[in-house]
XYZ file of N, CA, C and O in Angstrom:
820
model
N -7.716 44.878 -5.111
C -7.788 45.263 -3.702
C -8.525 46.604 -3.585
O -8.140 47.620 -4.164
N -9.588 46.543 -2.815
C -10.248 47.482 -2.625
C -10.129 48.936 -2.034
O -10.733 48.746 -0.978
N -9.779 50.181 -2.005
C -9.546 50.871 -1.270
C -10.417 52.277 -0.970
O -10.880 53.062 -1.797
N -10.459 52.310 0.001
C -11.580 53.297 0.856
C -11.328 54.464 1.016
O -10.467 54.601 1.886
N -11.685 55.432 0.570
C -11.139 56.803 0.293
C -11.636 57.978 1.116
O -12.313 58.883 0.629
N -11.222 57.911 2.536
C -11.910 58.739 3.686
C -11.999 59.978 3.306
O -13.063 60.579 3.160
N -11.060 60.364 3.151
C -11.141 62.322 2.656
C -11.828 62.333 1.346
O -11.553 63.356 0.718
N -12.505 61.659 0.828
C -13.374 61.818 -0.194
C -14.982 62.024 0.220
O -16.024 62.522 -0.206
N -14.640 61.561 0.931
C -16.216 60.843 1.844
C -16.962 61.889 2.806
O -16.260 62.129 3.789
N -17.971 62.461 2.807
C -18.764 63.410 3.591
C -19.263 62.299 5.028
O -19.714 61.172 5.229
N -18.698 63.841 5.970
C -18.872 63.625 7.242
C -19.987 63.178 7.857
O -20.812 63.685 7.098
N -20.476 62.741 8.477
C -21.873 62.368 8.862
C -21.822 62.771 10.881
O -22.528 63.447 11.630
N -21.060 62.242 10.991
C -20.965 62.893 12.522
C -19.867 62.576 13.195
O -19.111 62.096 12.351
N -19.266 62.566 14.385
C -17.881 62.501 14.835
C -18.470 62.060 16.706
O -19.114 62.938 17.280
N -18.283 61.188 17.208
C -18.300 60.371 18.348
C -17.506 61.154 19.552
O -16.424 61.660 19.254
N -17.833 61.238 20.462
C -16.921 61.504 21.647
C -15.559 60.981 21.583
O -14.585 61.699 21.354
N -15.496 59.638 21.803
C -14.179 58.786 21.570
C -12.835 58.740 20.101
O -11.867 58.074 19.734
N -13.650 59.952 19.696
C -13.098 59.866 18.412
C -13.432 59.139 16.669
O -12.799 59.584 15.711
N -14.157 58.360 16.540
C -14.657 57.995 16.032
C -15.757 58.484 14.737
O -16.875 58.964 14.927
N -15.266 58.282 13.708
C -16.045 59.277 12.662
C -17.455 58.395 12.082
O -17.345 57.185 11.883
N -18.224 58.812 11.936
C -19.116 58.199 10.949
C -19.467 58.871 9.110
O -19.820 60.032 8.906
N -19.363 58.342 8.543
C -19.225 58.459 7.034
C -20.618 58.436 6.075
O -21.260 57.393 6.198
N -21.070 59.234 5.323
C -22.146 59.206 4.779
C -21.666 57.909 3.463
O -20.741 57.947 2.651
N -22.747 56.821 3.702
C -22.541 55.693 2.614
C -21.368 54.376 2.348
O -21.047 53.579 1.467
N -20.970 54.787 3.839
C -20.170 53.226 4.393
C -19.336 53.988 5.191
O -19.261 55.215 5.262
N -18.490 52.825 5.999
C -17.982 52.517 6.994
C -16.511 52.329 6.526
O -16.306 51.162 6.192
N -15.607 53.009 6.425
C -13.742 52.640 6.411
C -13.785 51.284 7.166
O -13.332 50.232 6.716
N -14.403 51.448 8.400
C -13.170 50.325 9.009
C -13.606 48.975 8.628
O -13.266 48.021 9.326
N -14.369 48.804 7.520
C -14.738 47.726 7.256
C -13.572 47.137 5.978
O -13.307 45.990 5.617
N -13.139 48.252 5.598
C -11.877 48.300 4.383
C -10.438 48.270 4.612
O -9.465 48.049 3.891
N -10.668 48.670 6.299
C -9.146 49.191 7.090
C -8.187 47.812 6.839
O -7.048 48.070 6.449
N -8.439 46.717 6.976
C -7.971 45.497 6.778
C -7.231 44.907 5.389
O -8.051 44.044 5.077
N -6.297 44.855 4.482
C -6.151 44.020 3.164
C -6.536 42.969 3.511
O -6.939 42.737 4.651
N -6.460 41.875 2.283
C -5.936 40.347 2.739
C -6.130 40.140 1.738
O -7.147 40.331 1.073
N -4.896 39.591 1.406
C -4.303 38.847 -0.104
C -5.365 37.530 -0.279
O -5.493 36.699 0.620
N -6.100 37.460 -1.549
C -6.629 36.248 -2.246
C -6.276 35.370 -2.362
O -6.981 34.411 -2.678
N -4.352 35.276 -2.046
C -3.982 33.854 -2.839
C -3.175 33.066 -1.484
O -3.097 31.884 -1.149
N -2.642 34.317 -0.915
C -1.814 33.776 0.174
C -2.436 33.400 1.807
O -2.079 32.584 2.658
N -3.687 34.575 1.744
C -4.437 34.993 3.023
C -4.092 36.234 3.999
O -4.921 36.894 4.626
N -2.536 36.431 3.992
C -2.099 37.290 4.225
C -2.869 38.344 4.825
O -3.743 38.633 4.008
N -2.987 39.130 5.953
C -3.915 40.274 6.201
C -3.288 41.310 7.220
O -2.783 40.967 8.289
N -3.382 42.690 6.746
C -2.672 43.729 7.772
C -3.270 44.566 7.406
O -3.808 44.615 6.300
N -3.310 45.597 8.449
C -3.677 47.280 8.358
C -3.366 47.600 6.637
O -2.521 47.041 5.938
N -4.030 48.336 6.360
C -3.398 48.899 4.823
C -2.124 49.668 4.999
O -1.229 49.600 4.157
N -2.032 50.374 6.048
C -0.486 51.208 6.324
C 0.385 50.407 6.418
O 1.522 50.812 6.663
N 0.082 48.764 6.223
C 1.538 48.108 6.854
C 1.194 46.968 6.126
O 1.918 45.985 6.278
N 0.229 46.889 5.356
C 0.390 45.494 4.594
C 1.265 45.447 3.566
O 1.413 44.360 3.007
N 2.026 46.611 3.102
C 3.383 46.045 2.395
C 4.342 46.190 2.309
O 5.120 45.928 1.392
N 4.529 46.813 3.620
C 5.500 46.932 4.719
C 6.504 46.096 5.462
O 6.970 46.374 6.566
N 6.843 44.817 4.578
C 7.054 43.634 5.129
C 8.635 43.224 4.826
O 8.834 43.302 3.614
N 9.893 42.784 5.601
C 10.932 42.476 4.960
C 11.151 40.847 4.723
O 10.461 40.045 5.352
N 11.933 40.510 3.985
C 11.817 39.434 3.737
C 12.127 38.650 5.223
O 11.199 37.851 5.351
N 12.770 38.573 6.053
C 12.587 37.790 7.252
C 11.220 38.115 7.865
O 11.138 37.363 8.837
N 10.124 38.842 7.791
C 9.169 39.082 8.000
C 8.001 38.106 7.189
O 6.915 37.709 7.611
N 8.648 37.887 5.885
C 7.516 37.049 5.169
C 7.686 36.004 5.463
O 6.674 35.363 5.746
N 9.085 35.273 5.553
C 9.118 33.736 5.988
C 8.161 33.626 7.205
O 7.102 33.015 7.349
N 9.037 34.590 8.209
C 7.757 34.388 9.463
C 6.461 34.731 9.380
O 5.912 34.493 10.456
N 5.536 35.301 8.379
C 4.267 35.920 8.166
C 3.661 34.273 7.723
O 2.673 33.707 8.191
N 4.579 33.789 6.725
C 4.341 32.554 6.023
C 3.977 31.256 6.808
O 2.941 30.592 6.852
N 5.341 31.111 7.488
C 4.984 30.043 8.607
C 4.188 30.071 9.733
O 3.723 29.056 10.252
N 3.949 31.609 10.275
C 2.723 31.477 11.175
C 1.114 31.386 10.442
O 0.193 31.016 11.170
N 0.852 31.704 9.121
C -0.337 31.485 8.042
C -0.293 29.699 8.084
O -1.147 29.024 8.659
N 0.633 29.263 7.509
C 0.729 28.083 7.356
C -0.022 27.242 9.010
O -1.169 26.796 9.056
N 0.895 27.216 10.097
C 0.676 26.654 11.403
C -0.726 26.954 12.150
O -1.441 26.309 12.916
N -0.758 27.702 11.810
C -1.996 28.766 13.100
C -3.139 29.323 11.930
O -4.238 28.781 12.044
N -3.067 29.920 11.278
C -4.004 30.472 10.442
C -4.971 29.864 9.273
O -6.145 30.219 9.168
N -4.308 28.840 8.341
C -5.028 28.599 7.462
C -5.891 27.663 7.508
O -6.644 27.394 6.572
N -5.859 26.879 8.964
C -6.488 25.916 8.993
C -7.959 26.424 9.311
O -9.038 25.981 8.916
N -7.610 27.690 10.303
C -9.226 28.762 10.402
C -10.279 28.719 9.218
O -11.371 28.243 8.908
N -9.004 29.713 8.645
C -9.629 29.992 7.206
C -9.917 29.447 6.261
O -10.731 30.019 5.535
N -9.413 28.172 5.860
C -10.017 27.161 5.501
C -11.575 26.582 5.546
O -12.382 26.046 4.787
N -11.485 27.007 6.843
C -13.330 26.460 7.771
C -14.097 27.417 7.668
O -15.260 27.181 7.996
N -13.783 28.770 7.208
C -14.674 29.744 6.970
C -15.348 29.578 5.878
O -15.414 30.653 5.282
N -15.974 28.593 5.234
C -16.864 28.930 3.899
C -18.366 29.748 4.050
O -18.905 30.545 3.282
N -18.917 29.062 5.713
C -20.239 29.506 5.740
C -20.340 30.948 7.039
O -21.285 31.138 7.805
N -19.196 31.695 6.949
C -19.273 32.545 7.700
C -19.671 33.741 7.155
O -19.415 34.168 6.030
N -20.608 34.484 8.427
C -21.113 35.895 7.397
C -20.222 36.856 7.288
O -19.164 37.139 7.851
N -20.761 37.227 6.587
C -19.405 39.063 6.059
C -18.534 39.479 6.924
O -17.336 39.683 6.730
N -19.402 39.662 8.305
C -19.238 40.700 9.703
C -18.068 39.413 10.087
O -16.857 39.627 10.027
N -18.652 38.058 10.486
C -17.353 37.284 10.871
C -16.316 37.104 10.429
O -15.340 36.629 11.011
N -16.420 37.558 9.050
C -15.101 37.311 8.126
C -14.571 38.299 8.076
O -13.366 38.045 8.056
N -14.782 39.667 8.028
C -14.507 40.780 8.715
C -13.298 40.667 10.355
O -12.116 40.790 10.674
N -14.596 40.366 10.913
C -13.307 40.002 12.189
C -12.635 38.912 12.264
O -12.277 38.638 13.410
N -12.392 38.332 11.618
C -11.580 37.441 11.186
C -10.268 37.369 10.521
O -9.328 36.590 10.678
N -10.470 38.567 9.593
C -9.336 39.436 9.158
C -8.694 40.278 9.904
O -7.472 40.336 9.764
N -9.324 41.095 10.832
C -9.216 41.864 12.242
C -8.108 40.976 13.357
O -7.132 41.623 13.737
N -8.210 39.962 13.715
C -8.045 38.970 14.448
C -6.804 38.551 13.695
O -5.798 38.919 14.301
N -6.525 37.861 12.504
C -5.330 37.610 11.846
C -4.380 38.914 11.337
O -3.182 38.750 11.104
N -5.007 40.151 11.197
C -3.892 41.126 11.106
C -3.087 41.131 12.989
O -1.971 41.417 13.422
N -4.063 40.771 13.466
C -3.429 41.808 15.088
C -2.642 40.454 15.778
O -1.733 40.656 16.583
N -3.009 39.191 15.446
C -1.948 37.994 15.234
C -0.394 38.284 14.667
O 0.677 38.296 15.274
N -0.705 38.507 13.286
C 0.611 38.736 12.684
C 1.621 39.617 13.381
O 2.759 39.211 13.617
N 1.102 41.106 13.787
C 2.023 42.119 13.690
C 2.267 41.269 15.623
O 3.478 41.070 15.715
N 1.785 40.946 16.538
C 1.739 40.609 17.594
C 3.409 39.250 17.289
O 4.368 39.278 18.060
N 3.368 38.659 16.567
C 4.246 37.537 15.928
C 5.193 38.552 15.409
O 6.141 38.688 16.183
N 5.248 39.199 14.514
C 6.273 39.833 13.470
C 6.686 41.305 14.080
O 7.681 41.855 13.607
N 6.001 41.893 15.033
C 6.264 43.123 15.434
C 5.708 43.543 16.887
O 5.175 44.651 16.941
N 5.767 42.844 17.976
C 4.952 43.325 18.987
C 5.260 44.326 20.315
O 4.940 44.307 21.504
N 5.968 45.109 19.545
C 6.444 45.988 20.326
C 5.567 47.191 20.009
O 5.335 48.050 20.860
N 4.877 47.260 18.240
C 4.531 47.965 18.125
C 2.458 48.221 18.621
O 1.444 47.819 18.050
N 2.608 48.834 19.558
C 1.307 49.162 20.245
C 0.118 49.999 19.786
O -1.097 50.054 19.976
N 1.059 50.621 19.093
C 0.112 51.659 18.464
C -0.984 51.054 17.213
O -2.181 51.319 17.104
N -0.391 50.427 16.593
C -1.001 49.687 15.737
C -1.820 48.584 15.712
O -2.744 48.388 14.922
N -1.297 47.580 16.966
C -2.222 46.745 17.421
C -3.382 47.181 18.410
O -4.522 46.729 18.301
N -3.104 47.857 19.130
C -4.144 49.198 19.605
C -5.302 49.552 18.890
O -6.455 49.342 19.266
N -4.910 50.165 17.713
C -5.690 50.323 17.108
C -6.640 49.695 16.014
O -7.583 50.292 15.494
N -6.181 48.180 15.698
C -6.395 47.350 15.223
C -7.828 46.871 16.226
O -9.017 46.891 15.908
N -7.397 46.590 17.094
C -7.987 46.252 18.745
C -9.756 47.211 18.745
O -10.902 46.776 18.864
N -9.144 48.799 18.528
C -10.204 49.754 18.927
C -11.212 49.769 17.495
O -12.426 49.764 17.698
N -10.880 49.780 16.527
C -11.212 49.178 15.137
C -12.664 48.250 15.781
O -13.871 48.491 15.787
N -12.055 47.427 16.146
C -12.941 46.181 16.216
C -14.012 46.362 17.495
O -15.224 46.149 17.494
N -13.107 46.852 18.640
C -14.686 47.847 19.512
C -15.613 48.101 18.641
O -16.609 47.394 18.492
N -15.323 49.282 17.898
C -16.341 50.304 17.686
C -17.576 49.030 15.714
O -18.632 49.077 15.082
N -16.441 48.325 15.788
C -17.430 47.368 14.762
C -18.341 46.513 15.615
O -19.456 46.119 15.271
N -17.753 46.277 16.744
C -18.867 45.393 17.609
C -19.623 46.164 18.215
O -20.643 45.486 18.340
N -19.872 47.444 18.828
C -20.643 48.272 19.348
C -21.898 48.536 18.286
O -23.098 48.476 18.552
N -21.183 48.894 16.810
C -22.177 49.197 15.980
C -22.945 47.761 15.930
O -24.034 47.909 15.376
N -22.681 46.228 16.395
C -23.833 45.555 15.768
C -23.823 44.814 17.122
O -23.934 43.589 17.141
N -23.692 45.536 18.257
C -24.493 45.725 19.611
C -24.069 43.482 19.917
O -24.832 42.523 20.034
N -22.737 43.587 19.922
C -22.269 42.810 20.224
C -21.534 43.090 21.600
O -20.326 42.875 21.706
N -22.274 43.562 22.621
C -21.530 43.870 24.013
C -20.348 42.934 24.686
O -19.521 43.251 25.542
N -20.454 42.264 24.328
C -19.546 40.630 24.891
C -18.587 40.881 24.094
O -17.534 40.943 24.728
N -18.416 41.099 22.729
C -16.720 40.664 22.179
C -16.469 42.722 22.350
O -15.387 43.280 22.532
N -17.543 43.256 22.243
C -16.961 44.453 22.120
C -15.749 45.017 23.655
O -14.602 45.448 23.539
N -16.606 44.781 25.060
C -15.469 44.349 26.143
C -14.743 43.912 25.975
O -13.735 44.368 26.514
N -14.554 42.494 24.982
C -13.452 41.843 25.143
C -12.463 42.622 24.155
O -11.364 42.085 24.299
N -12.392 43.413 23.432
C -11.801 44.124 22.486
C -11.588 45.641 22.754
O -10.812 46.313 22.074
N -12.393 46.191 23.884
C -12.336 47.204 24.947
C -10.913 46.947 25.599
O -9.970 47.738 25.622
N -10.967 45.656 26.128
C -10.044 45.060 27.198
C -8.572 45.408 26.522
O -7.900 46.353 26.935
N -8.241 44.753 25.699
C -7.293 44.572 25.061
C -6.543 46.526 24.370
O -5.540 47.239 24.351
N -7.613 46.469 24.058
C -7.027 48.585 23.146
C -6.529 48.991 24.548
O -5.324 49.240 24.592
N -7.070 49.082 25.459
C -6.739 49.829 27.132
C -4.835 49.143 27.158
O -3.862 49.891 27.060
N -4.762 47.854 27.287
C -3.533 47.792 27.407
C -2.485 48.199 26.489
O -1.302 48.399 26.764
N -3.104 48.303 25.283
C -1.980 48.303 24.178
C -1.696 50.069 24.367
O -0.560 50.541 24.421
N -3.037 50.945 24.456
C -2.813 52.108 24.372
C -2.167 52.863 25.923
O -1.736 54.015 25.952
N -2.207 52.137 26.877
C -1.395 52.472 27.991
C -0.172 52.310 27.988
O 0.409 53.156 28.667
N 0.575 51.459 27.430
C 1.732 51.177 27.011
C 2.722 52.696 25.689
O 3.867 53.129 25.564
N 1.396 52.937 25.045
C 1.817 53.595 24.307
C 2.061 55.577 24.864
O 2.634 56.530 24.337
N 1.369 55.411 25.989
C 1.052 56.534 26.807
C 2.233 56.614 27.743
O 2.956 57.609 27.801
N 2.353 55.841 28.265
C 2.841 55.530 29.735
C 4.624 55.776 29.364
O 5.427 56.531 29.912
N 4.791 54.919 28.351
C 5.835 54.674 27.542
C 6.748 55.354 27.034
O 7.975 55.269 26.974
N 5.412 56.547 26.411
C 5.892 57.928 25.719
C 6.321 57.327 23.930
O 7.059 57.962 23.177
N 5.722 56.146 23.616
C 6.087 55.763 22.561
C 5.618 56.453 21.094
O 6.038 56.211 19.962
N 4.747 57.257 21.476
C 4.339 58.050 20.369
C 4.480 59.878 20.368
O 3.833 60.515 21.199
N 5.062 60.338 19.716
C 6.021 61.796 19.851
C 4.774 62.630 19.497
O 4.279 63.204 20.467
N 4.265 62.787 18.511
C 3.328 63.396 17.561
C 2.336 63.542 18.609
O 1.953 62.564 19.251
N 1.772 65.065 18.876
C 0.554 65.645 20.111
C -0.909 64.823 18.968
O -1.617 63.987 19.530
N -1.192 65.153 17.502
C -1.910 64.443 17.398
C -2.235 62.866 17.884
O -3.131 62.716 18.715
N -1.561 61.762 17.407
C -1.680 60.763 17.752
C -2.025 60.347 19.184
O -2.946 59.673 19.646
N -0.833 61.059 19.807
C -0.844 60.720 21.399
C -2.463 61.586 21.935
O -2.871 61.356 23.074
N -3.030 62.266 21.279
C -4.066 62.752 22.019
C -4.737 62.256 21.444
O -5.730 62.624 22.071
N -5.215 61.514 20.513
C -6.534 60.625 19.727
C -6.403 59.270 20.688
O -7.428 58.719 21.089
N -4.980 58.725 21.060
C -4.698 57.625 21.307
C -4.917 57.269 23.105
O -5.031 56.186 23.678
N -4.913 58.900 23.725
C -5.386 59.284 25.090
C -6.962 59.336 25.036
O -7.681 59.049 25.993
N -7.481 59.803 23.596
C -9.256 60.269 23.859
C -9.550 58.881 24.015
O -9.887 58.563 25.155
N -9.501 57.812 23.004
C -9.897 56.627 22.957
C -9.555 55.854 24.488
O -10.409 55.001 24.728
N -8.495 55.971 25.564
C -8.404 55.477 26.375
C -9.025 55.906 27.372
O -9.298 55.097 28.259
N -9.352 57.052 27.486
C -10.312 57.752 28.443
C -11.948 57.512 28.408
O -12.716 57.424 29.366
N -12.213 57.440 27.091
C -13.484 56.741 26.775
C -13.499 55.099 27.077
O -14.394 54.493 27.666
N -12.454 54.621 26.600
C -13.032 52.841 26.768
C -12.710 52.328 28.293
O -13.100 51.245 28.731
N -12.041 53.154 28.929
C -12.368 53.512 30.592
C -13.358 53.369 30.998
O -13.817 52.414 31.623
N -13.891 54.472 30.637
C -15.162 55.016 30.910
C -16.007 53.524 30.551
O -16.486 52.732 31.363
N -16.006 53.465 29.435
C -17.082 51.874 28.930
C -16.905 50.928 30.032
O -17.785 50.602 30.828
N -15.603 50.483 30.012
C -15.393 49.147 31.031
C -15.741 49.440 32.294
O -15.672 48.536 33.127
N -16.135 50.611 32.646
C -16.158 50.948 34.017
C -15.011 50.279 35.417
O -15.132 49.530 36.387
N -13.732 51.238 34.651
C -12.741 50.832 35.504
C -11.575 51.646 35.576
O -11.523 52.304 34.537
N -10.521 51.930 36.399
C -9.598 52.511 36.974
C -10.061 54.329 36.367
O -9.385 55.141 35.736
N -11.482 54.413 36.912
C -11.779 55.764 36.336
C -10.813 57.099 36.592
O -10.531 58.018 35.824
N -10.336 56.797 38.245
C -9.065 58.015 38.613
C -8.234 58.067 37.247
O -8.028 59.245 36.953
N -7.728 57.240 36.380
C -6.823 57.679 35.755
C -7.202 58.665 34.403
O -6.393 59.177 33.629
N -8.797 58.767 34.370
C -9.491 59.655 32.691
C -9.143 60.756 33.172
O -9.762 61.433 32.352
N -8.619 61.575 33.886
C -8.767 63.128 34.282
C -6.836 62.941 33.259
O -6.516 63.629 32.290
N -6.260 62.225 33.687
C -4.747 62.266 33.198
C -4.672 62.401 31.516
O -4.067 63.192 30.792
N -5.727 61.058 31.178
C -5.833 60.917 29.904
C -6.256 62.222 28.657
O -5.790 62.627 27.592
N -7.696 62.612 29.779
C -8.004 63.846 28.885
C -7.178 64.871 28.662
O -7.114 65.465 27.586
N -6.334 65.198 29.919
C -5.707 66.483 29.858
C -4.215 65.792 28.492
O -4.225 66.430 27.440
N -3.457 64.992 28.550
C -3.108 64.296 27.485
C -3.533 64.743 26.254
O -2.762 65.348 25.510
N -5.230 64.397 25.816
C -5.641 64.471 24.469
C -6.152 66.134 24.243
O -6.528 66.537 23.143
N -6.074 67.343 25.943
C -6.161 68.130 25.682
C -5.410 69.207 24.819
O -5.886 70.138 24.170
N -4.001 68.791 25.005
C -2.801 68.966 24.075
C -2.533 69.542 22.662
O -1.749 70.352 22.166
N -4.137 68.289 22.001
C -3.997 68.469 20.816
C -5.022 69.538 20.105
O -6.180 69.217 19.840
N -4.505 70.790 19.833
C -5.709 71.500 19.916
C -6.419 71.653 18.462
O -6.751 72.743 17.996
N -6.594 70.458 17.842
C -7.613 70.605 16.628
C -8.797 70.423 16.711
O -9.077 69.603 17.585
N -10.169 71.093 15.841
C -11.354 71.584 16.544
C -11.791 70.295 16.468
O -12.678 70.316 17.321
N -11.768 68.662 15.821
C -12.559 67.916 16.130
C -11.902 67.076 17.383
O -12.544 66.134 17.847
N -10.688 67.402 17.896
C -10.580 66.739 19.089
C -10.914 67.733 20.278
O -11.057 67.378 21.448
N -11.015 69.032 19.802
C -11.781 69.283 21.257
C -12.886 69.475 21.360
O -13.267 69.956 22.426
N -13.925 69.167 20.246
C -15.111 68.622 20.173
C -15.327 67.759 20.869
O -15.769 67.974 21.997
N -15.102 66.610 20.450
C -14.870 65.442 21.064
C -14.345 65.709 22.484
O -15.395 65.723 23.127
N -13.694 65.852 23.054
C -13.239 66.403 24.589
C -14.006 66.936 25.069
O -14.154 66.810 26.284
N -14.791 67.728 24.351
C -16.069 68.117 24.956
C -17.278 67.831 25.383
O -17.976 68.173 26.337
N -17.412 66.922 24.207
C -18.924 66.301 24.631
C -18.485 65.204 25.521
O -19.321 64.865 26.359
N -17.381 64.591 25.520
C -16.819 63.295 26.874
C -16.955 63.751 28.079
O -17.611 63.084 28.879
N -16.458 64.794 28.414
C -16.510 65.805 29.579
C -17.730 66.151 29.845
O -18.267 66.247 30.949
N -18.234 66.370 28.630
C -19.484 66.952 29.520
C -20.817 65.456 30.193
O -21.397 65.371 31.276
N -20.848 64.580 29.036
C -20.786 63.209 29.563
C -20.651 62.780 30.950
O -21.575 62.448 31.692
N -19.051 62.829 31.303
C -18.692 62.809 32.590
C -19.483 63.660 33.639
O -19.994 63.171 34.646
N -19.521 64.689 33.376
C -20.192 65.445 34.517
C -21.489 65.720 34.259
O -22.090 66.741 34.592
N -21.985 64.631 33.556
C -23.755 64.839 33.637
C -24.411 65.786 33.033
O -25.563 66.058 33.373
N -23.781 66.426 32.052
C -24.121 67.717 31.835
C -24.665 67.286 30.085
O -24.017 66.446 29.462
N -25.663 67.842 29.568
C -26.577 67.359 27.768
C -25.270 67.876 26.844
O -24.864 68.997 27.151
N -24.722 67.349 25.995
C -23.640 67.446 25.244
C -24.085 67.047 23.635
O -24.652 65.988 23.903
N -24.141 67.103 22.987
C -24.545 66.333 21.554
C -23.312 66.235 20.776
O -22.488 67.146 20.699
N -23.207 65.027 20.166
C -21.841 64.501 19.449
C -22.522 65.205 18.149
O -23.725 65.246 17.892
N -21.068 65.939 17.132
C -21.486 66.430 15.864
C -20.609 65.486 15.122
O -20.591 65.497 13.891
């Protein structure tokens, strides 16, 4: 099993929305496990994270719903099999855990920013769509304590706002939210969004 070693990895630049770019690959292409034998697939923070009433049910929803997919995937390219794994992690925990938002959220925003990079506008909305609800829930909710999280988890909702072009009154709430967190690459990032917003030349570092 492969694993992707971010803090090893030189910075290349950092996105408004939060979003890092990496000199010589891409994490979120690694963010995913998935077992060889079983199919099995989750976030790496939670793929073995599992209790045994969790595997029966991990098992029988692979079995019913899943393997028959994956099965049919022989002639699919990388990128589809990629989201494919994307798609069956955010299945599972949705089945085995769906209370938890934060994670499918981000599972969700994961897959934005992979479809943006290969200028797939259509699933990237449709994967826009979905992070907005999971991460409003997580906002609204108060389900996440930690000023980091909750303000990465506010930047990203204020931005994919902004994308969908919709319920814009609510980004002024969001930012001040991710204003909270006062580490210099989130108010970087806060910065160049803002300035974005108000029309003003900003450059993402």
């Amino acid at each position: 099993m492969k694993k992707f070693r971010k803090h090893t990895m030189e910075v290349r630049g950092v996105h408004m929305d939060g979003k890092v770019d990496y000199v010589g690959g891409n994490p979120l292409w690694h963010e995913v496990y998935s077992c060889p034998s079983c199919h099995y697939s989750n976030h790496y923070l939670s793929f073995f994270q599992i209790n045994a009433g969790n595997r029966e049910l991990i098992q029988k929803t692979l079995k019913k719903e899943q393997l028959p997919v994956i099965q049919s995937s022989n002639k699919k390219s990388p990128f589809d099999l990629l989201v494919q794994r994307y798609l069956q992690a955010i299945h599972l925990n949705e089945v085995i855990d769906p209370g938890k938002y934060i994670r499918i959220g981000t599972l969700w925003l994961n897959l934005y920013w992979l479809s943006r990079e290969t200028e797939d506008d259509r699933f990237a909305k449709y994967c826009a769509q979905r992070a907005v609800k999971k991460f409003r829930v997580v906002l609204d909710a108060g389900q996440v304590s930690d000023v980091a999280d909750r303000g990465y988890a506010a930047l990203a909702l204020a931005n994919l706002l902004e994308y969908l072009e919709m319920d814009q009154e609510d980004i002024p709430e969001y930012c001040a939210i991710a204003a909270e967190c006062k580490e210099e690459k989130m108010q970087k990032c806060l910065k160049a969004f803002l300035a974005m917003l108000n029309g003003e030349e900003e450059t993402e570092e």
